[in-house]
Amino acid sequence: MKQPLISFIIPAYNEAVNISSVFQEITKEMSKQSTYNYEVIYVDDGSTDDTLHFLQQLTQFHPQVKYISFTRNFGKEAAIFAGLQHAKGNAVIMMDADLQHPPTLIHDFLAGFEEGYDQVIAKRDRTGDSKVRSFLSSLYYRIVNKVVDVNLTDGEGDFRLLSRKAVQSLLSLSEGNRFSKGFYSWIGLDCKIVTYQNVTRKNGQTKWSLAKLFNYGLDGIFSFNQKPLRFCFYLGFFILSISLLYILFILVDIMLHGISVPGYFTVISAVLFLGGIQLVSLGIIGEYIGRIYFETKKRPHYLVKYTNIEHKEIGEHHAVH
């Protein structure tokens, strides 16, 4: 009987120092069991260091290693999508290349898969994170869960096992503005949580600055709800009501006491306040319009420059060399 196949998907951007290490750790864990075959799919997200070189070297000695190298940096979401498209496994395990996702959890993932779960999710604590980052993360999740249409949990990310059913469900969501954390929750399916202690990066530098994390957080808010637009409507209606009451008050005051010299403070305050509200509302509306604009273009999520995956597996809209 043919052994089930597990596909590991590892997005990598400038992770040359970790490419071999993460593969060795995966091999070490998979050698402890004889139930599964495995493949490791690296997705080089337009790295500018020697990541691609190390991947090509790795494939010369390990036939289970596959790689897809993008023409430029398309982002982690595109890398995840590419990995899911080309994974052949009965289940998929997604990991970062920096070894902050401990391969020792692979056994727990496979145990959950054997129990029948479609998603086995690793949830980390905040050990080692700065107090500022921990506070901002906690605050973000408290806020975002009040406004989005899916449930997001602090500490749960891309490090998880997905059954073939879960993979197909994610691939059916083909929009260009992707936010995988929301997708995992949106598809539902049976989930099991595996907790682990946070692991700090040993080699290389993190690619997630506070600015990138902030933008990623905004993607989550705008991708799964229209409440900001509804907020603009309610806020506009509230300000209109206050303005009408103020106009009525001024009119009554004029009728009772006559016309007085207009107040500079009142005029400036009204102009600045209403102007700020309008700019914020236009920004929110523009964010949604921009997303619609990019979706209508229907551009591919990524373009491939180099790969060792057969041409027929890549797809006609990708360039292969």
Tab-separated table of C-alpha atoms in Angstrom:
chain	number	residue	atom	x	y	z
A	1	MET	CA	0.000	0.000	0.000
A	2	LYS	CA	1.340	3.410	-0.959
A	3	GLN	CA	2.379	5.556	1.974
A	4	PRO	CA	0.578	8.886	2.473
A	5	LEU	CA	2.570	11.949	1.415
A	6	ILE	CA	3.155	14.995	3.613
A	7	SER	CA	4.094	18.247	1.873
A	8	PHE	CA	6.103	20.851	3.760
A	9	ILE	CA	5.723	24.410	2.453
A	10	ILE	CA	8.502	26.803	3.464
A	11	PRO	CA	8.351	30.419	2.240
A	12	ALA	CA	11.821	31.976	2.269
A	13	TYR	CA	13.048	35.507	1.736
A	14	ASN	CA	16.783	36.078	2.248
A	15	GLU	CA	17.082	32.965	4.428
A	16	ALA	CA	20.279	31.496	2.965
A	17	VAL	CA	21.712	30.846	6.446
A	18	ASN	CA	18.710	28.727	7.432
A	19	ILE	CA	17.831	26.762	4.284
A	20	SER	CA	19.913	23.676	5.083
A	21	SER	CA	19.192	23.756	8.807
A	22	VAL	CA	15.420	23.670	8.485
A	23	PHE	CA	15.623	20.781	6.008
A	24	GLN	CA	17.885	18.813	8.352
A	25	GLU	CA	15.461	19.338	11.235
A	26	ILE	CA	12.490	18.199	9.123
A	27	THR	CA	14.405	15.127	7.958
A	28	LYS	CA	15.355	14.336	11.530
A	29	GLU	CA	11.732	14.416	12.679
A	30	MET	CA	10.356	12.503	9.690
A	31	SER	CA	12.964	9.762	10.118
A	32	LYS	CA	11.391	8.926	13.493
A	33	GLN	CA	8.301	7.501	11.812
A	34	SER	CA	7.775	5.150	8.875
A	35	THR	CA	4.136	5.889	8.070
A	36	TYR	CA	4.615	8.832	5.703
A	37	ASN	CA	6.641	9.905	2.721
A	38	TYR	CA	7.368	13.611	2.485
A	39	GLU	CA	8.364	16.401	0.145
A	40	VAL	CA	9.728	19.820	1.064
A	41	ILE	CA	8.677	22.737	-1.143
A	42	TYR	CA	10.689	25.912	-0.675
A	43	VAL	CA	9.221	29.094	-2.138
A	44	ASP	CA	11.958	31.666	-2.728
A	45	ASP	CA	10.154	35.006	-2.597
A	46	GLY	CA	12.602	36.958	-4.764
A	47	SER	CA	15.540	36.723	-2.352
A	48	THR	CA	18.560	38.950	-2.984
A	49	ASP	CA	21.050	36.777	-1.088
A	50	ASP	CA	22.201	33.209	-1.855
A	51	THR	CA	18.907	31.540	-0.928
A	52	LEU	CA	18.314	30.264	-4.473
A	53	HIS	CA	21.888	28.983	-4.754
A	54	PHE	CA	21.547	26.929	-1.567
A	55	LEU	CA	18.181	25.577	-2.718
A	56	GLN	CA	19.651	24.413	-6.019
A	57	GLN	CA	22.496	22.729	-4.178
A	58	LEU	CA	20.075	21.014	-1.822
A	59	THR	CA	18.066	19.522	-4.687
A	60	GLN	CA	21.173	17.841	-6.113
A	61	PHE	CA	21.427	15.537	-3.093
A	62	HIS	CA	17.827	15.299	-1.881
A	63	PRO	CA	15.163	14.397	-4.458
A	64	GLN	CA	12.340	15.200	-2.031
A	65	VAL	CA	13.322	18.881	-2.120
A	66	LYS	CA	11.497	21.120	-4.581
A	67	TYR	CA	11.734	24.843	-5.025
A	68	ILE	CA	9.901	27.685	-6.723
A	69	SER	CA	11.767	30.959	-7.152
A	70	PHE	CA	9.783	34.125	-7.920
A	71	THR	CA	10.894	36.787	-10.378
A	72	ARG	CA	10.707	39.349	-7.542
A	73	ASN	CA	9.392	39.724	-4.019
A	74	PHE	CA	5.619	39.112	-4.194
A	75	GLY	CA	5.116	38.725	-0.438
A	76	LYS	CA	4.540	35.843	1.937
A	77	GLU	CA	0.878	35.469	1.016
A	78	ALA	CA	1.794	34.788	-2.609
A	79	ALA	CA	4.478	32.333	-1.473
A	80	ILE	CA	1.979	30.409	0.638
A	81	PHE	CA	-0.479	30.322	-2.256
A	82	ALA	CA	2.207	29.009	-4.628
A	83	GLY	CA	3.167	26.293	-2.178
A	84	LEU	CA	-0.436	25.182	-1.747
A	85	GLN	CA	-0.929	25.076	-5.518
A	86	HIS	CA	1.997	22.716	-6.040
A	87	ALA	CA	1.815	20.548	-2.929
A	88	LYS	CA	0.851	16.960	-3.758
A	89	GLY	CA	0.543	15.670	-0.208
A	90	ASN	CA	-2.431	14.163	1.564
A	91	ALA	CA	-1.699	16.877	4.101
A	92	VAL	CA	0.400	20.036	4.116
A	93	ILE	CA	2.542	21.451	6.919
A	94	MET	CA	3.488	25.114	6.612
A	95	MET	CA	6.592	26.397	8.367
A	96	ASP	CA	8.812	29.461	8.341
A	97	ALA	CA	12.402	29.037	7.207
A	98	ASP	CA	13.892	30.755	10.266
A	99	LEU	CA	13.367	27.776	12.631
A	100	GLN	CA	11.119	29.819	14.911
A	101	HIS	CA	8.524	27.173	14.104
A	102	PRO	CA	9.937	24.151	15.966
A	103	PRO	CA	9.986	21.004	13.782
A	104	THR	CA	9.529	18.948	16.961
A	105	LEU	CA	5.794	19.697	16.655
A	106	ILE	CA	5.575	17.674	13.433
A	107	HIS	CA	4.733	14.556	15.449
A	108	ASP	CA	1.833	16.379	17.154
A	109	PHE	CA	0.599	17.628	13.786
A	110	LEU	CA	0.572	14.142	12.310
A	111	ALA	CA	-1.148	12.732	15.382
A	112	GLY	CA	-3.926	15.312	15.001
A	113	PHE	CA	-4.215	14.510	11.305
A	114	GLU	CA	-4.590	10.819	12.089
A	115	GLU	CA	-7.356	11.706	14.549
A	116	GLY	CA	-9.295	13.211	11.651
A	117	TYR	CA	-8.710	16.951	12.096
A	118	ASP	CA	-8.505	19.096	8.960
A	119	GLN	CA	-6.437	21.763	10.689
A	120	VAL	CA	-3.882	21.180	13.423
A	121	ILE	CA	-2.818	24.629	14.583
A	122	ALA	CA	0.287	25.607	16.520
A	123	LYS	CA	-0.359	28.346	19.058
A	124	ARG	CA	2.655	30.090	20.585
A	125	ASP	CA	3.049	32.218	23.665
A	126	ARG	CA	4.793	35.606	23.665
A	127	THR	CA	7.977	34.543	25.473
A	128	GLY	CA	10.928	36.581	24.212
A	129	ASP	CA	8.857	39.275	22.500
A	130	SER	CA	9.289	42.859	23.632
A	131	LYS	CA	6.640	44.247	25.963
A	132	VAL	CA	5.660	46.837	23.359
A	133	ARG	CA	5.188	44.252	20.634
A	134	SER	CA	3.244	41.923	22.949
A	135	PHE	CA	0.962	44.757	24.046
A	136	LEU	CA	0.332	45.940	20.479
A	137	SER	CA	-0.387	42.380	19.310
A	138	SER	CA	-2.824	41.761	22.148
A	139	LEU	CA	-4.529	45.108	21.518
A	140	TYR	CA	-4.778	44.392	17.785
A	141	TYR	CA	-6.498	41.037	18.278
A	142	ARG	CA	-8.942	42.499	20.793
A	143	ILE	CA	-9.890	45.246	18.355
A	144	VAL	CA	-9.925	43.218	15.158
A	145	ASN	CA	-12.183	40.497	16.575
A	146	LYS	CA	-14.799	43.141	17.286
A	147	VAL	CA	-14.920	44.331	13.676
A	148	VAL	CA	-14.084	41.413	11.358
A	149	ASP	CA	-16.405	38.577	10.345
A	150	VAL	CA	-13.960	35.814	11.341
A	151	ASN	CA	-12.284	34.942	14.622
A	152	LEU	CA	-8.541	35.524	14.921
A	153	THR	CA	-6.553	34.172	17.872
A	154	ASP	CA	-3.380	35.739	19.214
A	155	GLY	CA	-0.463	33.345	18.770
A	156	GLU	CA	-1.973	31.356	15.899
A	157	GLY	CA	-0.350	31.902	12.522
A	158	ASP	CA	0.713	30.021	9.412
A	159	PHE	CA	2.453	27.238	11.348
A	160	ARG	CA	-0.120	24.468	11.003
A	161	LEU	CA	-1.102	21.243	9.268
A	162	LEU	CA	-3.840	21.353	6.638
A	163	SER	CA	-5.625	18.320	5.259
A	164	ARG	CA	-6.151	17.976	1.512
A	165	LYS	CA	-9.743	19.122	2.050
A	166	ALA	CA	-8.519	22.289	3.806
A	167	VAL	CA	-5.953	22.930	1.054
A	168	GLN	CA	-8.589	22.675	-1.663
A	169	SER	CA	-10.854	25.002	0.306
A	170	LEU	CA	-8.083	27.610	0.531
A	171	LEU	CA	-7.235	27.298	-3.162
A	172	SER	CA	-10.866	27.982	-4.050
A	173	LEU	CA	-10.387	31.459	-2.508
A	174	SER	CA	-8.566	33.017	-5.430
A	175	GLU	CA	-8.724	36.746	-4.624
A	176	GLY	CA	-5.563	38.774	-5.007
A	177	ASN	CA	-5.796	40.561	-1.650
A	178	ARG	CA	-5.014	37.575	0.530
A	179	PHE	CA	-4.971	37.379	4.318
A	180	SER	CA	-4.332	33.762	5.232
A	181	LYS	CA	-5.049	34.117	8.948
A	182	GLY	CA	-8.578	35.124	8.049
A	183	PHE	CA	-8.891	32.380	5.430
A	184	TYR	CA	-7.998	29.653	7.944
A	185	SER	CA	-10.864	30.772	10.161
A	186	TRP	CA	-13.275	31.451	7.284
A	187	ILE	CA	-13.122	27.920	5.820
A	188	GLY	CA	-14.082	26.418	9.176
A	189	LEU	CA	-13.440	22.640	9.346
A	190	ASP	CA	-12.432	20.707	12.444
A	191	CYS	CA	-9.419	22.140	14.266
A	192	LYS	CA	-7.040	20.986	16.978
A	193	ILE	CA	-4.740	23.362	18.878
A	194	VAL	CA	-1.169	22.491	19.799
A	195	THR	CA	0.593	24.951	22.120
A	196	TYR	CA	4.313	25.655	22.197
A	197	GLN	CA	6.745	28.113	23.726
A	198	ASN	CA	7.933	30.956	21.535
A	199	VAL	CA	11.310	30.356	19.878
A	200	THR	CA	13.532	33.336	19.110
A	201	ARG	CA	15.399	33.597	15.822
A	202	LYS	CA	19.007	32.360	15.979
A	203	ASN	CA	20.302	33.281	12.516
A	204	GLY	CA	19.510	36.157	10.191
A	205	GLN	CA	17.246	39.150	10.648
A	206	THR	CA	13.467	39.292	10.865
A	207	LYS	CA	11.727	40.651	7.757
A	208	TRP	CA	8.761	41.975	9.734
A	209	SER	CA	9.213	45.591	10.799
A	210	LEU	CA	6.535	47.383	12.827
A	211	ALA	CA	5.442	49.205	9.658
A	212	LYS	CA	4.982	45.907	7.785
A	213	LEU	CA	3.116	44.389	10.711
A	214	PHE	CA	0.853	47.447	10.832
A	215	ASN	CA	0.075	47.177	7.111
A	216	TYR	CA	-0.521	43.448	7.480
A	217	GLY	CA	-2.926	44.174	10.318
A	218	LEU	CA	-4.842	46.629	8.132
A	219	ASP	CA	-5.125	43.931	5.463
A	220	GLY	CA	-6.857	41.747	8.017
A	221	ILE	CA	-9.340	44.464	8.930
A	222	PHE	CA	-10.254	45.427	5.372
A	223	SER	CA	-10.280	41.894	3.937
A	224	PHE	CA	-13.049	40.432	6.063
A	225	ASN	CA	-15.637	43.098	6.722
A	226	GLN	CA	-17.285	46.278	5.526
A	227	LYS	CA	-17.775	47.748	8.978
A	228	PRO	CA	-15.385	50.677	8.398
A	229	LEU	CA	-17.689	51.804	5.584
A	230	ARG	CA	-20.702	51.391	7.846
A	231	PHE	CA	-18.838	53.357	10.525
A	232	CYS	CA	-18.334	56.223	8.057
A	233	PHE	CA	-22.082	56.254	7.394
A	234	TYR	CA	-23.021	56.335	11.075
A	235	LEU	CA	-20.381	58.933	11.874
A	236	GLY	CA	-21.537	61.117	9.004
A	237	PHE	CA	-25.149	60.804	10.118
A	238	PHE	CA	-24.171	61.672	13.709
A	239	ILE	CA	-22.207	64.759	12.642
A	240	LEU	CA	-25.050	65.834	10.356
A	241	SER	CA	-27.480	65.580	13.269
A	242	ILE	CA	-25.195	67.611	15.560
A	243	SER	CA	-24.700	70.189	12.805
A	244	LEU	CA	-28.450	70.595	12.290
A	245	LEU	CA	-28.960	71.030	16.032
A	246	TYR	CA	-26.175	73.619	16.098
A	247	ILE	CA	-27.711	75.502	13.167
A	248	LEU	CA	-31.088	75.465	14.892
A	249	PHE	CA	-29.489	76.761	18.093
A	250	ILE	CA	-27.743	79.612	16.242
A	251	LEU	CA	-30.982	80.488	14.411
A	252	VAL	CA	-32.949	80.706	17.651
A	253	ASP	CA	-30.152	82.759	19.230
A	254	ILE	CA	-30.232	85.218	16.305
A	255	MET	CA	-34.003	85.539	16.557
A	256	LEU	CA	-33.797	86.253	20.284
A	257	HIS	CA	-30.655	88.391	20.535
A	258	GLY	CA	-29.850	89.506	16.995
A	259	ILE	CA	-26.714	88.863	14.944
A	260	SER	CA	-23.444	88.797	16.884
A	261	VAL	CA	-19.860	88.765	15.638
A	262	PRO	CA	-19.047	85.219	14.419
A	263	GLY	CA	-16.546	83.346	16.590
A	264	TYR	CA	-13.176	82.548	15.058
A	265	PHE	CA	-12.720	79.501	17.277
A	266	THR	CA	-16.093	78.038	16.298
A	267	VAL	CA	-15.424	78.415	12.581
A	268	ILE	CA	-11.897	76.997	12.690
A	269	SER	CA	-12.923	74.104	14.942
A	270	ALA	CA	-15.804	73.168	12.640
A	271	VAL	CA	-13.641	73.349	9.507
A	272	LEU	CA	-10.804	71.276	10.976
A	273	PHE	CA	-13.106	68.714	12.569
A	274	LEU	CA	-15.310	68.178	9.540
A	275	GLY	CA	-12.301	68.257	7.200
A	276	GLY	CA	-10.566	65.563	9.237
A	277	ILE	CA	-13.670	63.378	9.258
A	278	GLN	CA	-13.994	63.727	5.495
A	279	LEU	CA	-10.349	62.814	4.877
A	280	VAL	CA	-10.546	59.744	7.114
A	281	SER	CA	-13.782	58.645	5.437
A	282	LEU	CA	-12.288	59.151	1.978
A	283	GLY	CA	-9.253	57.114	3.044
A	284	ILE	CA	-11.430	54.206	4.176
A	285	ILE	CA	-13.509	54.344	0.995
A	286	GLY	CA	-10.343	54.601	-1.081
A	287	GLU	CA	-8.903	51.501	0.584
A	288	TYR	CA	-11.886	49.444	-0.526
A	289	ILE	CA	-11.936	50.983	-4.009
A	290	GLY	CA	-8.228	50.247	-4.395
A	291	ARG	CA	-8.794	46.609	-3.543
A	292	ILE	CA	-11.621	46.388	-6.048
A	293	TYR	CA	-9.338	48.007	-8.645
A	294	PHE	CA	-6.592	45.426	-8.159
A	295	GLU	CA	-9.049	42.536	-8.146
A	296	THR	CA	-10.500	43.595	-11.511
A	297	LYS	CA	-7.038	43.445	-13.093
A	298	LYS	CA	-6.882	39.688	-12.384
A	299	ARG	CA	-3.104	39.627	-12.425
A	300	PRO	CA	-1.407	36.351	-11.400
A	301	HIS	CA	-0.466	36.115	-7.750
A	302	TYR	CA	3.180	35.538	-8.677
A	303	LEU	CA	5.563	34.802	-11.550
A	304	VAL	CA	8.124	32.007	-11.456
A	305	LYS	CA	11.706	32.543	-12.578
A	306	TYR	CA	13.303	29.210	-11.657
A	307	THR	CA	11.909	25.902	-10.422
A	308	ASN	CA	12.659	22.187	-10.426
A	309	ILE	CA	8.975	21.306	-10.610
A	310	GLU	CA	7.830	19.991	-13.965
A	311	HIS	CA	6.312	22.536	-16.339
A	312	LYS	CA	2.889	20.891	-16.391
A	313	GLU	CA	2.658	21.320	-12.618
A	314	ILE	CA	3.360	25.045	-12.697
A	315	GLY	CA	0.506	26.411	-14.761
A	316	GLU	CA	0.341	28.218	-18.070
A	317	HIS	CA	0.405	31.765	-16.698
A	318	HIS	CA	3.790	31.404	-15.008
A	319	ALA	CA	7.173	31.884	-16.640
A	320	VAL	CA	9.491	28.899	-16.148
A	321	HIS	CA	13.207	28.653	-16.913
